[in-house]
Short mmCIF file of C-alpha atoms in Angstrom, two decimals:
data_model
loop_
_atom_site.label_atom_id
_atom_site.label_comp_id
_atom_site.label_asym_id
_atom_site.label_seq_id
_atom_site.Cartn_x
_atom_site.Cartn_y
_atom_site.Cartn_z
CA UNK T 118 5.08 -12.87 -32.68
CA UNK T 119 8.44 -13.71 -32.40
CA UNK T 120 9.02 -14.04 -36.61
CA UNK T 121 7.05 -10.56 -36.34
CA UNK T 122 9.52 -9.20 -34.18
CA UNK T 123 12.33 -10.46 -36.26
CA UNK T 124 10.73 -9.48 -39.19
CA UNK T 125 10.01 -5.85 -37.64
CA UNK T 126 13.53 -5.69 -37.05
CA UNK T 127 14.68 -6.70 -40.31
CA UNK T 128 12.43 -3.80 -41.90
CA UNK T 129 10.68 -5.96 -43.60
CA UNK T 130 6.81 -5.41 -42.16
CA UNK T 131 3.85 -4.24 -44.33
CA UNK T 132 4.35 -0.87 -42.40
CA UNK T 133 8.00 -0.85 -42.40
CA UNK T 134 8.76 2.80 -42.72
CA UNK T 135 5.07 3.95 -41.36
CA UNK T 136 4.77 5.91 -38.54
CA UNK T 137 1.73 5.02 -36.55
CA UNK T 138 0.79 7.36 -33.57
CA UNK T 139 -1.50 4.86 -30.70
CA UNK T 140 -3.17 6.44 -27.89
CA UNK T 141 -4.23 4.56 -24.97
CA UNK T 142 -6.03 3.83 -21.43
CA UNK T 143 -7.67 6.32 -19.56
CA UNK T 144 -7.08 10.02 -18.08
CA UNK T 145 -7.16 11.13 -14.57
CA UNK T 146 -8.55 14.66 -14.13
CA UNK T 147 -7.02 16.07 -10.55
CA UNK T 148 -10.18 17.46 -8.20
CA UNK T 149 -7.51 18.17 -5.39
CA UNK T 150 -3.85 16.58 -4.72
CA UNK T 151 -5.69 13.15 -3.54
CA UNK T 152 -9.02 12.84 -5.55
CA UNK T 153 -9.51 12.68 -9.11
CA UNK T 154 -11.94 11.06 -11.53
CA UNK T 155 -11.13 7.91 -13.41
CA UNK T 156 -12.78 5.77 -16.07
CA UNK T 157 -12.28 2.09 -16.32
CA UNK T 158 -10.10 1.79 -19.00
CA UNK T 159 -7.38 -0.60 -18.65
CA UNK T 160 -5.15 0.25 -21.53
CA UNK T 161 -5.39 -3.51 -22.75
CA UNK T 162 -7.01 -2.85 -26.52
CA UNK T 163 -4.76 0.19 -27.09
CA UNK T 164 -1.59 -1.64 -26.01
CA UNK T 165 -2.53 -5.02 -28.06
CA UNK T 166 -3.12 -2.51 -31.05
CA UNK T 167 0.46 -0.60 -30.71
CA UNK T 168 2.17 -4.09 -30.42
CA UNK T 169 0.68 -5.39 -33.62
CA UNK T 170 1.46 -2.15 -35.53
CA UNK T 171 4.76 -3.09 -34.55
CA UNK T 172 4.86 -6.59 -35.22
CA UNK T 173 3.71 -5.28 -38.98
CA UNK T 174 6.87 -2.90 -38.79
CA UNK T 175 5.62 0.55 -38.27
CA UNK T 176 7.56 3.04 -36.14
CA UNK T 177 4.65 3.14 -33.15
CA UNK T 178 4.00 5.86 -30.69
CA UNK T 179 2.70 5.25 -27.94
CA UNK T 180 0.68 8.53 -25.73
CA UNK T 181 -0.72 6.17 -22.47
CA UNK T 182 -2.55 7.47 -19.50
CA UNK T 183 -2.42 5.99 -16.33
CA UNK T 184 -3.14 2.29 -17.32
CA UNK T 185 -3.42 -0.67 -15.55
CA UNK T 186 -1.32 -2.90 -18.01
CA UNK T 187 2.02 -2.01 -19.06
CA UNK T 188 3.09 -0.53 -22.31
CA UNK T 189 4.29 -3.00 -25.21
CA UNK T 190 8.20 -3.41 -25.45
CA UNK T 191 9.59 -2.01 -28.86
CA UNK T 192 7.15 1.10 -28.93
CA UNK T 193 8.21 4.72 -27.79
CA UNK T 194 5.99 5.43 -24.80
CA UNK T 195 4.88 8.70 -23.47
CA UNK T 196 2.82 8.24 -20.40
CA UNK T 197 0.87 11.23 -19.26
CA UNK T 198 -1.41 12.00 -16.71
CA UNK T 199 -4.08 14.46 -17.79
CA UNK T 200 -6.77 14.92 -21.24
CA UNK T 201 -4.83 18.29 -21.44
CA UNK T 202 -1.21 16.28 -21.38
CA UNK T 203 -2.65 13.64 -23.93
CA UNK T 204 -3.16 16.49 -26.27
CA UNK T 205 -0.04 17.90 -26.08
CA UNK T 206 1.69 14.72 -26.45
CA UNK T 207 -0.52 13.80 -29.36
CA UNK T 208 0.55 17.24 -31.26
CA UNK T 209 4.33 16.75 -30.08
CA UNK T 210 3.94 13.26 -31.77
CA UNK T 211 2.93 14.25 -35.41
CA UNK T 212 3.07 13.84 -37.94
CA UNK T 213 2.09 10.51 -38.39
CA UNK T 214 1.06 8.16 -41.42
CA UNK T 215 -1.90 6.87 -39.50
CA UNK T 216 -3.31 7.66 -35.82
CA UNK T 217 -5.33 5.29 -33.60
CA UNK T 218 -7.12 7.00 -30.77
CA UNK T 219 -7.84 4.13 -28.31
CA UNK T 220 -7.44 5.89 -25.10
CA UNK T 221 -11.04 7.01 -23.13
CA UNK T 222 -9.91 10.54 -22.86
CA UNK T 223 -12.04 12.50 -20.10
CA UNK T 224 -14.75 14.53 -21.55
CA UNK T 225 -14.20 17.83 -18.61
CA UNK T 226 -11.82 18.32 -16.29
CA UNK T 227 -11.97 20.01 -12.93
CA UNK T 228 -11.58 23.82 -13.88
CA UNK T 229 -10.71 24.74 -10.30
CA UNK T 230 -8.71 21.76 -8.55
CA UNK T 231 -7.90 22.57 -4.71
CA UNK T 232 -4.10 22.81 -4.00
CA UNK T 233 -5.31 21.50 -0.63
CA UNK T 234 -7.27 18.69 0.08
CA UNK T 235 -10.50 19.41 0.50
CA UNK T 236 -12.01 19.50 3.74
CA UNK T 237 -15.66 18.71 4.80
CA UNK T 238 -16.64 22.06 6.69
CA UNK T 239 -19.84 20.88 8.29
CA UNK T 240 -22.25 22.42 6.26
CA UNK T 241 -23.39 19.01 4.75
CA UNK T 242 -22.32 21.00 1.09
CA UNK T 243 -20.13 19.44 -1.29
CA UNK T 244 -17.59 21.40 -2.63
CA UNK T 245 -18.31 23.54 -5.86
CA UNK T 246 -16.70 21.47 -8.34
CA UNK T 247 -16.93 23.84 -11.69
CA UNK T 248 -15.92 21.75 -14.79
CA UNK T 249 -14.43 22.46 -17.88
CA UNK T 250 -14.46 20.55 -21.27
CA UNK T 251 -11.23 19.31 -22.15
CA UNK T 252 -10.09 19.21 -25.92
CA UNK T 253 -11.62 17.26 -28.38
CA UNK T 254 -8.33 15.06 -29.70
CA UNK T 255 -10.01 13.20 -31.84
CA UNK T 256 -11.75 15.78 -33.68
CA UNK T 257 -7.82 18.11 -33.71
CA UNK T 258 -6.28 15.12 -35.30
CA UNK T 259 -8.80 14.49 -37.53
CA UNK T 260 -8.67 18.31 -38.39
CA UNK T 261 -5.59 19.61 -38.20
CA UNK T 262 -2.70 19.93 -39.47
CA UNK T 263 -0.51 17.55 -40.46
CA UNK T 264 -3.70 15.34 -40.62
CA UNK T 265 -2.50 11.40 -40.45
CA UNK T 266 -3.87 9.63 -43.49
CA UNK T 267 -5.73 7.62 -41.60
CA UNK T 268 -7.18 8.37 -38.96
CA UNK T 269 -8.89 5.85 -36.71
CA UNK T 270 -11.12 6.74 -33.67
CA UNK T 271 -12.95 4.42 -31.06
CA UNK T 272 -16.68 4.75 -29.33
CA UNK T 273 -17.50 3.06 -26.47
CA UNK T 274 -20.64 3.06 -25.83
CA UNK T 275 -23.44 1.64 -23.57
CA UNK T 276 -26.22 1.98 -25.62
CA UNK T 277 -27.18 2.63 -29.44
CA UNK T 278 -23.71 1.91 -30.34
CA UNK T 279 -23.66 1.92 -34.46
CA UNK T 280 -26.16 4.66 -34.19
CA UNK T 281 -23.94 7.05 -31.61
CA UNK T 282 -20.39 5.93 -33.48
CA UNK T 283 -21.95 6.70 -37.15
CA UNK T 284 -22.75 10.67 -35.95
CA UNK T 285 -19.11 10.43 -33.88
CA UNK T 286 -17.60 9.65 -37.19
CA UNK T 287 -19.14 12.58 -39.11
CA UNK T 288 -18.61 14.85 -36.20
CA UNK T 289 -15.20 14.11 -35.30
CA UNK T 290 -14.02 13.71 -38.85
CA UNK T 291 -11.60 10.60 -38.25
CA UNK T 292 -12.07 8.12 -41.23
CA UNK T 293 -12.58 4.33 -39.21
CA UNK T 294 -14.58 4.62 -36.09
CA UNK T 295 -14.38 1.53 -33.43
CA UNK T 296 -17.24 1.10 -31.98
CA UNK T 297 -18.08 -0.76 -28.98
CA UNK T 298 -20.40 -1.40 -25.89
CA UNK T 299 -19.38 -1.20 -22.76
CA UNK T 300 -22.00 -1.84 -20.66
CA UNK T 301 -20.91 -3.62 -17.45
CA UNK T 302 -22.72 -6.83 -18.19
CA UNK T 303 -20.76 -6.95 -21.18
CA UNK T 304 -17.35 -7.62 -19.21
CA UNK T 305 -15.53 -5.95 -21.93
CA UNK T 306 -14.12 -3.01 -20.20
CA UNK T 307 -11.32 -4.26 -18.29
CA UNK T 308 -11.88 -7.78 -19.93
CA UNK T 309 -9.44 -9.77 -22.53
CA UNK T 310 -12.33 -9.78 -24.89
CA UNK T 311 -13.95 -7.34 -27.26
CA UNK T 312 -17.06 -7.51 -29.74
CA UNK T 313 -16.53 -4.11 -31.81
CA UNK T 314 -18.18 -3.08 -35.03
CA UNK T 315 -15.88 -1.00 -37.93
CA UNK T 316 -17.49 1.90 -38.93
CA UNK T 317 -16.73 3.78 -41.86
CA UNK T 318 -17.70 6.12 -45.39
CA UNK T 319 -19.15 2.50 -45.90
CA UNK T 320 -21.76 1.37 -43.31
CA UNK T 321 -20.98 -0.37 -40.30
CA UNK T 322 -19.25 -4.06 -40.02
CA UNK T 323 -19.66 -5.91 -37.32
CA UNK T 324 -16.71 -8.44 -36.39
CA UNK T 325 -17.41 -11.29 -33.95
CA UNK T 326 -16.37 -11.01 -30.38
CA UNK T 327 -12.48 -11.88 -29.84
CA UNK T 328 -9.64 -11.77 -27.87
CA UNK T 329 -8.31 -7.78 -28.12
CA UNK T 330 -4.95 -9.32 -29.51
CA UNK T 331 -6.87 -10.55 -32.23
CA UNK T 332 -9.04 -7.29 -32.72
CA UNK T 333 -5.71 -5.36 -32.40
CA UNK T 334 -3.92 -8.07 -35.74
CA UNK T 335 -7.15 -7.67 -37.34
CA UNK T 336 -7.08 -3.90 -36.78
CA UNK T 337 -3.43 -3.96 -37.97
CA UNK T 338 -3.85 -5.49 -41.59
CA UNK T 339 -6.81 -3.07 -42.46
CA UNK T 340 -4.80 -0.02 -41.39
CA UNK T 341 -1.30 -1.89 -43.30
CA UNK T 342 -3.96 -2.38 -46.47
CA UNK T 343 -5.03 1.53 -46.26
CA UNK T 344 -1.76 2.67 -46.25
CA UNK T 345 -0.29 0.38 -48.93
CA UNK A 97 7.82 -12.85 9.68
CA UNK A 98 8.01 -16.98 9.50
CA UNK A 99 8.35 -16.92 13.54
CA UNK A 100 5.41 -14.66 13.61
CA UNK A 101 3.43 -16.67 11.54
CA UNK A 102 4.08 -19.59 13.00
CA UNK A 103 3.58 -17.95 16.60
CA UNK A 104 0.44 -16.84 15.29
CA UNK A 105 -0.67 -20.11 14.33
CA UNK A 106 0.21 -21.42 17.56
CA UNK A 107 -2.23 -19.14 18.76
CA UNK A 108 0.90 -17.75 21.16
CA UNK A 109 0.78 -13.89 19.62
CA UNK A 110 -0.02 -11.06 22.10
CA UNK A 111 -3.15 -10.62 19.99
CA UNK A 112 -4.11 -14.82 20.33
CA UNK A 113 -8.13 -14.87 20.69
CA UNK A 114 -8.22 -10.76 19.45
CA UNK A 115 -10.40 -10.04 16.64
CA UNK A 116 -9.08 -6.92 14.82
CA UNK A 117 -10.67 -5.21 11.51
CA UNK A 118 -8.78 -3.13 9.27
CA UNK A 119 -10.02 -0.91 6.46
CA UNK A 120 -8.07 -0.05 3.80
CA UNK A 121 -7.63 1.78 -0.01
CA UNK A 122 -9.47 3.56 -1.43
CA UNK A 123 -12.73 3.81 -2.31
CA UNK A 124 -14.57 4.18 -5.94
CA UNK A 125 -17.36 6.49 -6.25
CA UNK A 126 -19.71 5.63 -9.86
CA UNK A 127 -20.51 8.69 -12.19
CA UNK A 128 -21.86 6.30 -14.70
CA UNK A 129 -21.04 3.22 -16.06
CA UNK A 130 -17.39 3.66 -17.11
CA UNK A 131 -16.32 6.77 -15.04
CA UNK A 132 -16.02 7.42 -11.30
CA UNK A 133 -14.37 9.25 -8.72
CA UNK A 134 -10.75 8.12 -6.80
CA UNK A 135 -8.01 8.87 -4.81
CA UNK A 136 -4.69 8.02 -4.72
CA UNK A 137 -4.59 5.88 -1.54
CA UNK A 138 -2.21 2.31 -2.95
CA UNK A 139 -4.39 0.40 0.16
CA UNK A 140 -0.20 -0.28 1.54
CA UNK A 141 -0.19 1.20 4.66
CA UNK A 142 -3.78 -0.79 5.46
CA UNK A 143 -2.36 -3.61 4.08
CA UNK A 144 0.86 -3.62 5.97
CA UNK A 145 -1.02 -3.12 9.45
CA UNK A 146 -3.12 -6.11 8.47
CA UNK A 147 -0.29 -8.21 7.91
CA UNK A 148 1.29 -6.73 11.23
CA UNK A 149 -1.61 -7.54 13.48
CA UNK A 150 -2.33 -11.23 12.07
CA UNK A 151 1.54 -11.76 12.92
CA UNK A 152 0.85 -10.96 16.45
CA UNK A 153 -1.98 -14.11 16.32
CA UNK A 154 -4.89 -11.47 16.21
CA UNK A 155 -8.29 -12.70 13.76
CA UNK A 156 -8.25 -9.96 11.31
CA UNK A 157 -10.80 -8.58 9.18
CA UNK A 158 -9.68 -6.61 6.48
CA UNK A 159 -12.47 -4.49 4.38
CA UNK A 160 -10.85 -3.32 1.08
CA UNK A 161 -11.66 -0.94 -1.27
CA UNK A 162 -9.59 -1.41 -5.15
CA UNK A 163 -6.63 -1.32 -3.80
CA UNK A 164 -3.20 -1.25 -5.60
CA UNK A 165 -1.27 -3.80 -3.85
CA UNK A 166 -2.97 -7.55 -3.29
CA UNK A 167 -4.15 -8.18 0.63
CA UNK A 168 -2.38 -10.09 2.92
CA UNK A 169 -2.77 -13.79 3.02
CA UNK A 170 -4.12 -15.04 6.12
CA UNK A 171 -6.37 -12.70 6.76
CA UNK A 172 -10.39 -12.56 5.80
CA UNK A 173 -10.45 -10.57 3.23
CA UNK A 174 -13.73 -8.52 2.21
CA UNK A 175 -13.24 -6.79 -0.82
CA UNK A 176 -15.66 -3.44 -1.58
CA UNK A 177 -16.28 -0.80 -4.32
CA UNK A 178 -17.80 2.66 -2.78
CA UNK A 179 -17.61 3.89 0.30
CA UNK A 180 -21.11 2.59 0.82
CA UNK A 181 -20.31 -0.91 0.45
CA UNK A 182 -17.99 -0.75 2.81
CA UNK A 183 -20.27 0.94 5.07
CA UNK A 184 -22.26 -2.05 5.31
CA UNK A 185 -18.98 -4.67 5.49
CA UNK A 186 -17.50 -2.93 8.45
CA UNK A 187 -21.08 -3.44 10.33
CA UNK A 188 -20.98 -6.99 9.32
CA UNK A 189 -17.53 -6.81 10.57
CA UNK A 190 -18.26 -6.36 14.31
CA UNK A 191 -17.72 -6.86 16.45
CA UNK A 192 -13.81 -6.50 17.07
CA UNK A 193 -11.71 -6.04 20.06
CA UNK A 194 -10.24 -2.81 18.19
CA UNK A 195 -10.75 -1.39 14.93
CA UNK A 196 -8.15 0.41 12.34
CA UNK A 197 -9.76 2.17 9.74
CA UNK A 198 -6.98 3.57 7.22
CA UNK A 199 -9.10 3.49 4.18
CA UNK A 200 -9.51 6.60 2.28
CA UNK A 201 -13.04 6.83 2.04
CA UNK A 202 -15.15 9.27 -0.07
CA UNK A 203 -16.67 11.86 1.89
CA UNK A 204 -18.63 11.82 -1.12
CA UNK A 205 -20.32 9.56 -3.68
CA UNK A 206 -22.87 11.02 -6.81
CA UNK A 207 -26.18 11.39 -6.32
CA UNK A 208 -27.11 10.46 -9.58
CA UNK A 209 -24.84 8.09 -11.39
CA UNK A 210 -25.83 7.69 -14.65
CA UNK A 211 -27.17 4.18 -16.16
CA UNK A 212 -25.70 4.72 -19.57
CA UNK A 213 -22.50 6.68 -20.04
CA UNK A 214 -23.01 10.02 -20.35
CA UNK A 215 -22.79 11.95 -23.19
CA UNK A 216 -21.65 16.07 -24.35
CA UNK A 217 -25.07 17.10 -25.45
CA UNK A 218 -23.20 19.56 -27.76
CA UNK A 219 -24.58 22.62 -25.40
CA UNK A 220 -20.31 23.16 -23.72
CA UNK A 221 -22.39 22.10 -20.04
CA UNK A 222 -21.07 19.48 -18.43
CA UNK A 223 -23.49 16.94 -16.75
CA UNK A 224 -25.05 18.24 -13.39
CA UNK A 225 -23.53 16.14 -10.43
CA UNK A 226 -25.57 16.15 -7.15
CA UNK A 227 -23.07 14.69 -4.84
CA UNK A 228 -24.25 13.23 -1.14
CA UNK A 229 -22.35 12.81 1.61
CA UNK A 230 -21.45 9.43 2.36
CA UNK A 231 -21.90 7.68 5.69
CA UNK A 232 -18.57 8.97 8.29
CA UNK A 233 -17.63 5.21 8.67
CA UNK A 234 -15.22 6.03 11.80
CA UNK A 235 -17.56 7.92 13.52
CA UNK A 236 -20.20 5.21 13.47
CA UNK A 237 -17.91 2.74 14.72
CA UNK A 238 -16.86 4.99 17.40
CA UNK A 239 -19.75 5.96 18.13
CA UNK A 240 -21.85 2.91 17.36
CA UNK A 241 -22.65 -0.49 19.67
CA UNK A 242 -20.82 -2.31 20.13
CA UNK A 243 -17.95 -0.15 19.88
CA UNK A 244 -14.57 -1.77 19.48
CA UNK A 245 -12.48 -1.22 22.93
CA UNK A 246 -10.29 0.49 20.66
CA UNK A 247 -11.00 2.83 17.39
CA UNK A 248 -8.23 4.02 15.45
CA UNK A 249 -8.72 6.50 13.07
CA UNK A 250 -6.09 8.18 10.12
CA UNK A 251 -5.78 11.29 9.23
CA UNK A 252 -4.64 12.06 6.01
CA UNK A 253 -4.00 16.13 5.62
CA UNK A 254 -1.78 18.43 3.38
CA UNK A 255 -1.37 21.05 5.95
CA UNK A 256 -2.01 21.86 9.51
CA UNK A 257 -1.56 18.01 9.98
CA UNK A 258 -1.34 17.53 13.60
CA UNK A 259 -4.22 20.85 14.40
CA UNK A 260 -6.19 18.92 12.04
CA UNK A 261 -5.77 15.47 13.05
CA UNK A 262 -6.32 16.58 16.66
CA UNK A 263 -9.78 18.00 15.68
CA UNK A 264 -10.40 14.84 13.95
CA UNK A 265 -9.77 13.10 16.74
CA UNK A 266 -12.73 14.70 19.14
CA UNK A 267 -15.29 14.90 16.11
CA UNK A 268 -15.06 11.35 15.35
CA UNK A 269 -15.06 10.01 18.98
CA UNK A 270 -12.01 7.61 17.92
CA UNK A 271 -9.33 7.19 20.83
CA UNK A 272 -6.52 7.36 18.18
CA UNK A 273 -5.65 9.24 15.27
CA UNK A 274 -2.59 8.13 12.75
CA UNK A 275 -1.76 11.58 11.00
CA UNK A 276 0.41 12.10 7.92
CA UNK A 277 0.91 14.72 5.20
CA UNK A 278 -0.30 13.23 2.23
CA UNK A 279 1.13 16.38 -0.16
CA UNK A 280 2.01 15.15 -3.19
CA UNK A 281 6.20 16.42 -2.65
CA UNK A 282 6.06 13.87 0.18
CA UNK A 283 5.49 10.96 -1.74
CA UNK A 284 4.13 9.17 1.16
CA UNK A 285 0.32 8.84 -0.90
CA UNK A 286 1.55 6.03 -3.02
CA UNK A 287 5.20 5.31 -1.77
CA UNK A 288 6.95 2.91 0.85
CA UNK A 289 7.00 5.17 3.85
CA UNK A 290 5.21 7.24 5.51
CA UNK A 291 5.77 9.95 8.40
CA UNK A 292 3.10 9.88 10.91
CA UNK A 293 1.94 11.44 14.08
CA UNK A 294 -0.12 8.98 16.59
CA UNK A 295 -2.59 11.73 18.70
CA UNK A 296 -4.80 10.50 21.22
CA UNK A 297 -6.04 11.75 24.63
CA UNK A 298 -2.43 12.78 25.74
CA UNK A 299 -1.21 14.84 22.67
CA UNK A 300 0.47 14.25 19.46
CA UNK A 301 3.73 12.04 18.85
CA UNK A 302 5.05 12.45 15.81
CA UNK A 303 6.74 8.81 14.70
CA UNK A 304 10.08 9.05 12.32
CA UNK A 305 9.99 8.36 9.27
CA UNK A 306 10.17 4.45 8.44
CA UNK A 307 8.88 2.01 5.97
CA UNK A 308 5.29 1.25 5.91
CA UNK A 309 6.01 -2.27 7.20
CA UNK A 310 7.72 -0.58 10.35
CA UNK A 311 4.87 1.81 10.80
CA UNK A 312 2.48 -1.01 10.90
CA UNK A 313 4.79 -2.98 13.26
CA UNK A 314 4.90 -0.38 15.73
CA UNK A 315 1.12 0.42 15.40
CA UNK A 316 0.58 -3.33 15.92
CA UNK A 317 2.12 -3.83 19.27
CA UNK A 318 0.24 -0.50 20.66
CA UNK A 319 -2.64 -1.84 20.17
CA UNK A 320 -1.48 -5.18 21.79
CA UNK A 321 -0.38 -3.20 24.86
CA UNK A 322 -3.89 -1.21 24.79
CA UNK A 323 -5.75 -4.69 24.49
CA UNK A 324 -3.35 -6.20 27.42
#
């Protein structure tokens, strides 16, 4: 890591030059000033990727929601709160020569958060929580304009995983999907270890389980080889 | 703090032979495998009152949702996930010569949590959530045998604090309430201090604002005088 670093610095990586836009860790989605729904994402397989994509030399960076590990040093971080702030950050950060959308971006949002907090009123009735579908980053980046080269998406997944991350693929239009399950039982959500399966034009490979540092070098030399 | 403890130890603390349990955080309500409902609540204040009580030689309890900020040492420490779990830990729990319950608890958990994560069907509707009240944890404590000689409940509001609070107070059956404005412009949800207003039988007194640690300090030898 260290010759990395030094070699980073000397501009002398396989993506010295490259511009690599990583998004990472979860959203939070306000319901009222206190309350808000989470996923479990911890941020740890986006921020091993950014730091490798460094360590190769690339420019990196780095749109994080609310994670529970910290960002990678030598990366420029955005940290934002929402799905609807990702996406903004994601378009304020292109282009890009390559995009890797690690970060478990909330499907809806609340479409009417309270301003107050929101009060039981005795009727035994929630409150009317009306949802909204936030925007599909994946599928802008994969669509838009300036489209990245490459452009890498992840699945996670609790069941059916090469089945649901082929159709993601074709739906979303990114190029690579990264596909994994996280099922509790799995421990990988949250965990140091990942077991993920490389899906692209080609068929599906799987890789063996490892630590995410080593899914995120591995990761790192397939995207350096793409762009080369 | 080292006095304390070792007073403690001693078993010379005003609260020597007291058994004390303190909730605290927040709690975590499942949507599915990977998402799930929160709120903002760092578990500090909880934490802090912990620490201030076990100084003063009582036996704490402390029930703890994911909190932000690791518990105390010295304390038994029974760590939860929804507001159901700790439902059932606080009964286990008792009984306690007095009770502080300054976890933010979920008025509400889903219904229906998903088994596998779940998925945009493609038809722009998000997933139908049947929420269910959860169990009011400080009412059954106050309310419940064997009832700690002392319940102390918090209030956390973002307006009409202390009108609120003192509502709170009667509908629970607690003999204290601990109010503070939790607005986000505050920065109490989250920070080092806090601004609260103790109500009980008499009224309301609203408390300066102090650290957290100072808060819990002062709360701490209250109780000791109510227990006296």
């Amino acid at each position: 890591a260290i010759l990395a670093a030094i070699s980073a610095a000397l501009g002398a990586g396989r993506l010295a030059g490259r511009h690599v836009l990583v998004t990472s860790g979860p959203t939070h989605e306000p319901i009222d000033p206190v309350r808000y729904i989470a996923n479990r994402s911890s941020g740890a397989q986006g921020t091993a990727i950014a730091a490798a994509l460094r360590d190769l030399g690339a420019r990196v960076t780095f749109v994080t929601g609310p994670a529970s590990v910290p960002p990678p040093p030598g990366v420029d971080v955005v940290a934002v709160g929402t799905a609807a702030q990702m996406a903004a950050a994601v378009r304020a950060a292109l282009p890009a020569d390559a995009a890797v959308m690690a970060a478990a971006v909330a499907d809806w949002r609340i479409a009417n958060p309270g301003t107050q907090k929101m009060k039981k009123d005795g009727s035994d009735r929630p409150p009317a929580l009306d949802f909204a579908e936030n925007e599909d980053i994946l599928a802008a980046v994969s669509r838009g304009e300036p489209r990245p080269r490459l452009v890498v998406g992840f699945a996670a997944e609790t069941e059916k995983v090469v089945e649901h991350a082929t159709a993601k693929r074709l739906r979303k239009g990114c190029d690579w999907i990264l596909a994994n399950d996280v099922s509790p039982e799995t421990g990988i959500m949250g965990g140091a270890e990942n077991a993920v399966t490389l899906i692209d034009a080609n068929g599906a490979e799987p890789w063996p389980r490892m630590g995410k540092d080593a899914v995120a070098r591995r990761l790192a030399e397939r995207i350096a080889n793409a762009l080369a």
